[in-house]
Short mmCIF file of C-alpha atoms and ligand atoms in Angstrom, two decimals:
data_model
loop_
_atom_site.label_atom_id
_atom_site.label_comp_id
_atom_site.label_asym_id
_atom_site.label_seq_id
_atom_site.Cartn_x
_atom_site.Cartn_y
_atom_site.Cartn_z
CA MET X 1 0.29 -0.39 -0.04
CA LYS X 2 1.65 3.48 -1.19
CA LYS X 3 1.84 5.76 1.94
CA THR X 4 -0.96 8.52 1.95
CA ILE X 5 0.24 12.50 1.60
CA LEU X 6 -1.85 15.49 1.94
CA SER X 7 -1.03 19.08 2.15
CA GLY X 8 -2.03 22.45 0.77
CA SER X 9 -2.01 26.32 0.92
CA THR X 10 -4.05 28.76 2.16
CA VAL X 11 -6.09 30.84 -0.34
CA THR X 12 -4.16 34.22 -0.20
CA GLY X 13 -2.14 36.51 -2.34
CA ASP X 14 -0.18 34.71 -4.53
CA LEU X 15 2.23 32.02 -4.01
CA THR X 16 5.91 32.59 -3.27
CA LEU X 17 9.21 31.21 -4.18
CA GLY X 18 9.04 30.27 -0.70
CA ASN X 19 5.84 28.56 -1.20
CA TYR X 20 7.44 27.01 -3.41
CA ILE X 21 10.66 26.11 -1.94
CA GLY X 22 9.45 24.86 0.72
CA ALA X 23 6.32 22.85 -0.17
CA ILE X 24 5.38 22.38 -3.29
CA ASN X 25 8.53 21.41 -4.84
CA ASN X 26 8.52 18.55 -2.22
CA TRP X 27 4.91 17.72 -2.93
CA LYS X 28 5.75 17.77 -7.01
CA ARG X 29 8.25 14.97 -5.57
CA MET X 30 6.00 12.95 -3.80
CA GLN X 31 3.26 12.66 -6.59
CA ASP X 32 4.96 9.64 -8.51
CA GLU X 33 6.02 7.60 -5.69
CA TYR X 34 2.78 8.14 -3.11
CA ASP X 35 -1.27 8.61 -2.62
CA CYS X 36 -1.42 12.58 -2.68
CA LEU X 37 -4.08 14.87 -2.08
CA TYR X 38 -3.20 18.59 -2.18
CA PHE X 39 -5.82 21.01 -1.29
CA LEU X 40 -6.98 24.69 -1.61
CA ALA X 41 -7.42 25.67 1.63
CA ASP X 42 -10.15 28.23 1.13
CA LEU X 43 -12.17 28.45 4.05
CA HIS X 44 -8.66 28.78 5.98
CA ALA X 45 -8.21 32.08 3.30
CA LEU X 46 -11.77 33.25 5.50
CA THR X 47 -10.10 34.19 8.90
CA VAL X 48 -8.91 37.24 7.23
CA HIS X 49 -11.44 39.27 5.10
CA GLN X 50 -11.47 38.75 1.85
CA ASP X 51 -13.97 40.02 -1.09
CA PRO X 52 -16.10 37.16 -2.29
CA ALA X 53 -15.30 37.73 -6.11
CA VAL X 54 -12.10 38.05 -5.40
CA LEU X 55 -11.57 35.05 -3.22
CA ARG X 56 -13.39 32.77 -5.98
CA GLU X 57 -11.11 33.84 -8.53
CA ARG X 58 -8.25 33.66 -6.38
CA THR X 59 -8.75 29.41 -5.73
CA TYR X 60 -8.98 29.05 -9.42
CA SER X 61 -5.92 30.74 -9.80
CA PHE X 62 -4.49 28.73 -6.84
CA PHE X 63 -6.03 25.46 -8.67
CA ALA X 64 -4.01 26.75 -11.72
CA GLN X 65 -0.77 27.41 -9.88
CA TYR X 66 -0.56 24.03 -8.41
CA ILE X 67 -0.34 22.76 -11.95
CA ALA X 68 1.45 25.22 -13.64
CA LEU X 69 4.65 24.39 -11.02
CA GLY X 70 3.49 20.89 -12.10
CA LEU X 71 1.10 18.59 -9.90
CA ASP X 72 -0.72 16.93 -12.04
CA PRO X 73 -4.30 17.02 -11.54
CA GLN X 74 -4.88 12.84 -12.68
CA LYS X 75 -1.78 11.92 -10.59
CA ASN X 76 -3.39 13.38 -7.32
CA ILE X 77 -6.25 14.41 -5.98
CA ILE X 78 -6.83 18.37 -6.07
CA PHE X 79 -9.53 19.78 -4.38
CA ALA X 80 -11.16 22.86 -2.85
CA GLN X 81 -11.30 22.62 1.09
CA SER X 82 -15.08 24.20 0.98
CA GLN X 83 -16.54 22.08 -1.77
CA ILE X 84 -15.83 18.93 0.57
CA HIS X 85 -18.43 20.01 4.20
CA GLU X 86 -17.12 17.00 5.85
CA HIS X 87 -13.97 19.74 6.89
CA ALA X 88 -15.52 21.57 8.88
CA GLU X 89 -17.71 19.04 10.74
CA LEU X 90 -14.82 17.15 11.80
CA ALA X 91 -13.18 20.65 13.21
CA TRP X 92 -15.74 21.17 15.09
CA ILE X 93 -15.45 17.63 17.01
CA LEU X 94 -11.76 18.23 17.41
CA THR X 95 -12.67 21.88 18.61
CA CYS X 96 -15.01 20.72 21.32
CA LEU X 97 -11.35 18.54 22.52
CA THR X 98 -8.83 21.51 21.97
CA PRO X 99 -7.68 23.37 25.08
CA MET X 100 -8.01 27.42 24.85
CA GLY X 101 -4.87 27.83 26.27
CA TYR X 102 -2.86 25.13 23.63
CA LEU X 103 -4.50 27.82 20.78
CA ASN X 104 -3.21 30.59 22.98
CA ARG X 105 0.65 29.39 22.81
CA MET X 106 0.70 28.70 18.72
CA THR X 107 2.84 31.66 17.51
CA GLN X 108 1.02 31.61 13.85
CA PHE X 109 -1.56 33.17 16.01
CA LYS X 110 -0.51 35.92 17.91
CA GLU X 111 1.97 36.55 14.56
CA LYS X 112 -1.14 36.94 12.31
CA ALA X 113 -3.44 38.45 15.54
CA GLU X 114 -0.46 41.34 15.98
CA LYS X 115 -1.21 41.94 12.10
CA ASN X 116 -4.84 41.99 11.87
CA VAL X 117 -5.19 44.04 15.26
CA LYS X 118 -9.06 44.68 14.14
CA ASN X 119 -9.84 41.39 13.01
CA ILE X 120 -9.03 38.76 15.38
CA ASN X 121 -11.92 36.67 15.36
CA ALA X 122 -12.79 33.41 16.86
CA GLY X 123 -11.66 31.51 13.41
CA LEU X 124 -7.53 32.90 13.17
CA PHE X 125 -7.80 31.62 16.64
CA SER X 126 -9.27 27.81 15.81
CA TYR X 127 -7.29 27.34 12.29
CA PRO X 128 -5.33 24.74 13.38
CA VAL X 129 -7.90 22.56 14.85
CA LEU X 130 -9.20 23.24 11.51
CA MET X 131 -5.62 22.40 9.86
CA ALA X 132 -6.19 19.28 11.48
CA ALA X 133 -9.73 18.19 10.64
CA ASP X 134 -8.29 18.48 7.12
CA ILE X 135 -5.28 16.34 7.78
CA LEU X 136 -7.08 13.93 9.59
CA LEU X 137 -9.92 13.08 7.03
CA TYR X 138 -7.81 11.56 4.53
CA GLN X 139 -5.58 9.20 7.02
CA ALA X 140 -2.88 11.17 5.86
CA ASP X 141 0.46 9.12 6.57
CA LEU X 142 3.02 12.24 5.87
CA VAL X 143 2.39 16.13 5.43
CA PRO X 144 5.26 17.89 3.38
CA VAL X 145 5.18 21.42 5.13
CA GLY X 146 7.36 24.27 6.16
CA GLU X 147 8.94 25.22 9.01
CA ASP X 148 6.22 27.53 9.72
CA GLN X 149 3.38 24.49 10.23
CA LYS X 150 5.30 22.43 12.45
CA GLN X 151 3.60 23.82 15.82
CA HIS X 152 -0.13 23.14 13.92
CA LEU X 153 1.06 19.74 12.96
CA GLU X 154 2.14 19.16 16.83
CA LEU X 155 -1.32 19.93 17.43
CA CYS X 156 -2.66 17.30 14.90
CA ARG X 157 -0.84 14.80 16.42
CA ASP X 158 -2.48 15.31 19.96
CA LEU X 159 -5.75 15.75 18.63
CA VAL X 160 -5.16 12.11 17.92
CA GLY X 161 -4.09 11.45 21.33
CA TYR X 162 -7.24 13.19 23.00
CA PHE X 163 -9.54 11.40 20.93
CA GLU X 164 -8.25 8.14 20.96
CA ASN X 165 -8.51 8.76 24.90
CA ARG X 166 -11.91 9.55 25.05
CA TYR X 167 -13.05 7.82 22.23
CA GLY X 168 -10.67 4.94 21.77
CA LYS X 169 -8.17 4.62 18.66
CA GLY X 170 -9.05 2.87 15.22
CA VAL X 171 -10.54 5.96 13.77
CA PHE X 172 -7.27 8.72 12.87
CA LYS X 173 -3.88 8.15 11.58
CA MET X 174 -1.35 9.18 13.35
CA PRO X 175 0.62 11.23 11.01
CA GLU X 176 3.99 12.51 10.53
CA PRO X 177 5.43 16.17 9.20
CA SER X 178 7.73 16.04 6.35
CA ILE X 179 10.24 19.21 6.42
CA GLY X 180 13.23 19.82 3.83
CA LYS X 181 15.97 19.94 5.48
CA VAL X 182 17.09 22.93 3.30
CA GLY X 183 14.91 25.33 2.37
CA ALA X 184 11.55 24.79 4.93
CA ARG X 185 12.10 28.72 5.70
CA ILE X 186 12.68 30.79 2.69
CA MET X 187 13.14 34.40 4.06
CA SER X 188 12.33 37.93 3.27
CA LEU X 189 13.89 39.30 0.74
CA GLN X 190 14.22 43.00 2.31
CA ASP X 191 14.51 41.79 5.35
CA PRO X 192 15.54 37.59 6.14
CA THR X 193 15.13 38.08 9.81
CA LYS X 194 11.72 37.45 8.49
CA LYS X 195 9.37 34.58 6.56
CA MET X 196 8.99 35.29 3.10
CA SER X 197 5.38 35.56 3.13
CA LYS X 198 2.67 35.65 0.66
CA SER X 199 0.05 38.05 2.68
CA ASP X 200 3.08 40.86 3.18
CA ASP X 201 2.17 43.97 1.97
CA ASN X 202 5.39 44.91 0.79
CA GLU X 203 5.31 42.98 -2.26
CA LYS X 204 9.10 43.46 -2.68
CA ASN X 205 9.32 40.90 0.39
CA TYR X 206 8.83 38.15 -2.13
CA VAL X 207 8.79 36.71 -5.69
CA SER X 208 5.30 35.69 -6.99
CA ILE X 209 5.51 32.55 -8.73
CA ILE X 210 3.73 34.18 -11.64
CA ASP X 211 5.62 37.66 -11.73
CA ASP X 212 7.09 38.71 -14.76
CA PRO X 213 10.60 38.52 -15.32
CA LYS X 214 11.37 42.08 -15.06
CA LYS X 215 9.95 42.70 -11.67
CA ILE X 216 12.06 39.33 -10.69
CA GLU X 217 14.68 40.50 -11.56
CA LYS X 218 14.40 43.85 -9.78
CA LYS X 219 13.41 42.28 -6.89
CA ILE X 220 16.28 40.11 -6.55
CA LYS X 221 18.90 42.59 -7.52
CA SER X 222 17.23 44.81 -4.73
CA ALA X 223 17.46 41.80 -2.41
CA ALA X 224 18.93 43.16 0.94
CA THR X 225 22.62 41.68 1.27
CA ASP X 226 24.57 41.54 4.57
CA SER X 227 27.88 43.20 5.36
CA GLY X 228 30.99 42.58 4.02
CA THR X 229 32.09 40.55 1.02
CA GLU X 230 32.02 37.33 1.10
CA ILE X 231 30.42 34.32 -0.37
CA LYS X 232 29.51 32.08 2.26
CA TYR X 233 26.69 30.31 3.54
CA ASP X 234 26.37 31.75 7.73
CA PRO X 235 22.48 32.61 8.12
CA GLU X 236 23.39 33.51 11.75
CA ASN X 237 25.37 36.68 10.40
CA LYS X 238 24.93 36.64 6.79
CA PRO X 239 20.98 36.23 6.60
CA GLY X 240 20.46 37.89 3.56
CA VAL X 241 23.26 35.90 1.47
CA ALA X 242 22.84 32.40 3.30
CA ASN X 243 18.84 33.07 1.68
CA LEU X 244 19.76 33.54 -1.99
CA LEU X 245 22.66 30.31 -1.18
CA VAL X 246 19.73 28.01 -0.18
CA ILE X 247 17.40 29.76 -3.14
CA PHE X 248 19.88 29.21 -6.14
CA SER X 249 20.92 25.88 -3.94
CA ILE X 250 17.36 24.45 -4.48
CA LEU X 251 16.61 26.04 -8.15
CA SER X 252 20.31 24.96 -9.06
CA GLY X 253 20.60 21.12 -7.61
CA LYS X 254 24.29 22.71 -6.87
CA SER X 255 25.16 22.22 -3.05
CA LEU X 256 25.67 25.17 -0.50
CA GLU X 257 29.21 23.95 -0.21
CA GLN X 258 29.96 23.78 -4.15
CA LEU X 259 27.91 27.85 -4.70
CA GLU X 260 30.47 28.86 -2.23
CA ASN X 261 33.49 27.48 -4.02
CA ASP X 262 31.97 28.80 -7.70
CA TYR X 263 31.31 32.31 -5.75
CA ALA X 264 34.79 32.04 -3.95
CA GLY X 265 36.37 35.90 -4.38
CA LYS X 266 33.23 37.40 -6.57
CA MET X 267 30.86 40.13 -5.06
CA TYR X 268 27.19 39.81 -3.85
CA GLY X 269 26.45 41.62 -7.92
CA HIS X 270 27.91 38.76 -9.31
CA LEU X 271 25.19 35.97 -7.29
CA LYS X 272 22.05 38.65 -7.56
CA VAL X 273 22.83 38.11 -11.35
CA ASP X 274 23.10 34.55 -11.29
CA LEU X 275 20.12 33.76 -9.08
CA ALA X 276 17.56 36.16 -11.25
CA GLU X 277 18.34 34.55 -14.32
CA LEU X 278 18.14 31.51 -12.53
CA VAL X 279 15.03 32.14 -10.95
CA VAL X 280 13.50 33.61 -14.16
CA GLN X 281 14.61 31.19 -16.03
CA THR X 282 12.56 28.02 -13.47
CA LEU X 283 9.56 30.30 -13.58
CA THR X 284 9.04 31.37 -17.02
CA PRO X 285 7.78 28.47 -18.59
CA VAL X 286 5.59 28.00 -15.57
CA ARG X 287 3.86 31.88 -15.64
CA GLU X 288 3.32 30.72 -19.28
CA ARG X 289 1.31 27.58 -18.61
CA TYR X 290 -0.02 29.48 -15.61
CA LEU X 291 -1.73 32.39 -18.28
CA ASP X 292 -2.90 29.37 -20.56
CA LEU X 293 -4.71 27.44 -18.11
CA MET X 294 -6.65 30.98 -16.60
CA LYS X 295 -8.20 30.86 -20.11
CA ASN X 296 -10.31 28.27 -19.66
CA LYS X 297 -12.07 28.70 -16.37
CA ASP X 298 -14.71 25.50 -17.20
CA HIS X 299 -11.61 23.36 -17.79
CA LEU X 300 -10.60 23.99 -14.17
CA HIS X 301 -13.92 24.12 -12.93
CA GLN X 302 -14.61 20.76 -14.20
CA LEU X 303 -10.85 19.34 -12.95
CA LEU X 304 -12.18 20.72 -9.43
CA GLN X 305 -15.05 18.73 -9.56
CA GLN X 306 -13.66 15.68 -10.34
CA GLY X 307 -11.05 16.23 -7.69
CA ALA X 308 -13.82 16.99 -5.49
CA ASP X 309 -15.72 13.79 -6.03
CA ARG X 310 -12.76 12.21 -5.35
CA ALA X 311 -11.60 13.32 -2.09
CA GLN X 312 -15.49 13.25 -0.59
CA GLU X 313 -15.29 9.44 -0.90
CA ARG X 314 -12.48 9.48 1.97
CA ALA X 315 -13.75 12.34 3.71
CA ARG X 316 -17.33 10.54 4.37
CA GLU X 317 -15.53 7.66 5.54
CA THR X 318 -13.53 8.75 8.32
CA LEU X 319 -16.23 11.37 9.46
CA ARG X 320 -18.89 8.78 9.16
CA LYS X 321 -16.27 6.99 12.22
CA THR X 322 -15.31 9.50 13.95
CA TYR X 323 -19.67 10.65 14.06
CA GLU X 324 -20.09 6.59 15.63
CA ALA X 325 -16.84 6.65 17.81
CA VAL X 326 -18.21 9.94 19.59
CA GLY X 327 -22.10 8.62 19.67
CA LEU X 328 -23.86 10.79 17.11
CA ILE X 329 -26.88 9.01 16.08
CA SER X 330 -26.17 8.47 11.86
CA ARG X 331 -28.51 9.03 9.38
CA SER X 332 -29.51 5.52 7.54
P1 TYM L 401 0.72 28.85 3.70
O1 TYM L 401 -0.75 28.86 2.24
O2 TYM L 401 1.19 29.21 4.29
O3 TYM L 401 1.73 27.86 2.53
C1 TYM L 401 1.62 26.75 1.80
C2 TYM L 401 3.06 25.63 1.92
O4 TYM L 401 4.51 26.67 2.02
C3 TYM L 401 5.18 26.96 3.20
N1 TYM L 401 5.41 28.41 3.46
C4 TYM L 401 6.95 28.13 3.29
N2 TYM L 401 8.31 27.33 3.57
C5 TYM L 401 9.26 27.86 3.47
N3 TYM L 401 9.67 29.31 3.28
C6 TYM L 401 8.39 29.80 3.03
N4 TYM L 401 8.82 31.41 3.27
C7 TYM L 401 6.96 29.41 3.33
N5 TYM L 401 5.82 30.06 3.24
C8 TYM L 401 5.51 29.51 3.09
C9 TYM L 401 4.40 26.43 4.27
O5 TYM L 401 4.70 25.71 5.63
C10 TYM L 401 3.35 25.61 3.74
O6 TYM L 401 3.47 24.34 3.64
N6 TYM L 401 -1.97 26.37 6.66
C11 TYM L 401 -1.60 26.25 5.96
C12 TYM L 401 -2.28 25.32 4.84
C13 TYM L 401 -2.85 24.41 5.42
C14 TYM L 401 -2.15 22.67 5.10
C15 TYM L 401 -3.69 21.94 6.04
C16 TYM L 401 -1.17 22.97 4.96
C17 TYM L 401 -4.25 24.10 5.64
N7 TYM L 401 -4.44 22.52 5.96
C18 TYM L 401 -2.90 21.08 5.75
C19 TYM L 401 -0.47 21.22 5.82
C20 TYM L 401 -2.23 19.92 5.91
C21 TYM L 401 -1.01 27.65 5.44
O7 TYM L 401 -1.10 28.37 5.51
O8 TYM L 401 -0.18 27.52 4.57
#
């Protein structure tokens, strides 16, 4: 039996190089070997105010970005979270098992609450519980994510324990996080002590995977570098250069040591010029594919329906088992 993989991205902003390197690149590598489900977390997007028309459009856009980045909707089950009502239902059951104090300690909640002072809603607070439901519904073995999702994965694993203590074993599989050794935390281009984020207000901080070549070049060339001149991987003292080297290493397949050797005695400017070219080369076909896919929304819509049908079969079965374990009367 193939292991089951599940992961997703919240439908806000546009996917960035951080999402690609930290997550989607790994999803792509897993698609040939495993049974994979990748979804568009549109319910998660509602934790911040969304314009309904923009959210709808963006969900298609993210789906097209997934495909353009190389995720195959035939090989994988790709779907929109909100089309499977079981996510919200399982989230409720798990919410009733989650201590408030646990959610209060979540770093991402603290960060997001600081950013959205005018809209600190209960959804933002219980967001990690919905994320646990996403994972547990599909009996996922592995969840490939970037470093920032580690704490949420721990909650998910703890929830399996809480559930089993109260209701017994056999309903959920215990999922394992899968976090890459290099590239699990790509940093902001202007402030390399912060994570690159797709919802950053300053677009110079990230490269979106559908940026045009001119924009990409400009953003990489104006990335903050550090004092000194040596091109060395030293995240503590040279976070800017280290970040560029990590991006370079993942996209080129060269090791960090090899890159340090290649750039020995060269200037930061050389590294940036070459990296800009590499990013443009990598993303140009993605952008072209994306623009092409977006011309036919009906097709995207159909593919999403197929994904939802395939996903729902599994979600329904897990929710049925959950309701039974919890003592809810099933409808015959
Ligand atoms: P999201 O949309 O913020 O990010 C999608 C994936 O990209 C990774 N990522 C990064 N990796 C490296 N460097 C970065 N700068 C960077 N920024 C983002 C994230 O770790 C993530 O893997 N809560 C999730 C979506 C979600 C989910 C799930 C994921 C909802 N339910 C269930 C897995 C399983 C999120 O907002 O990711």
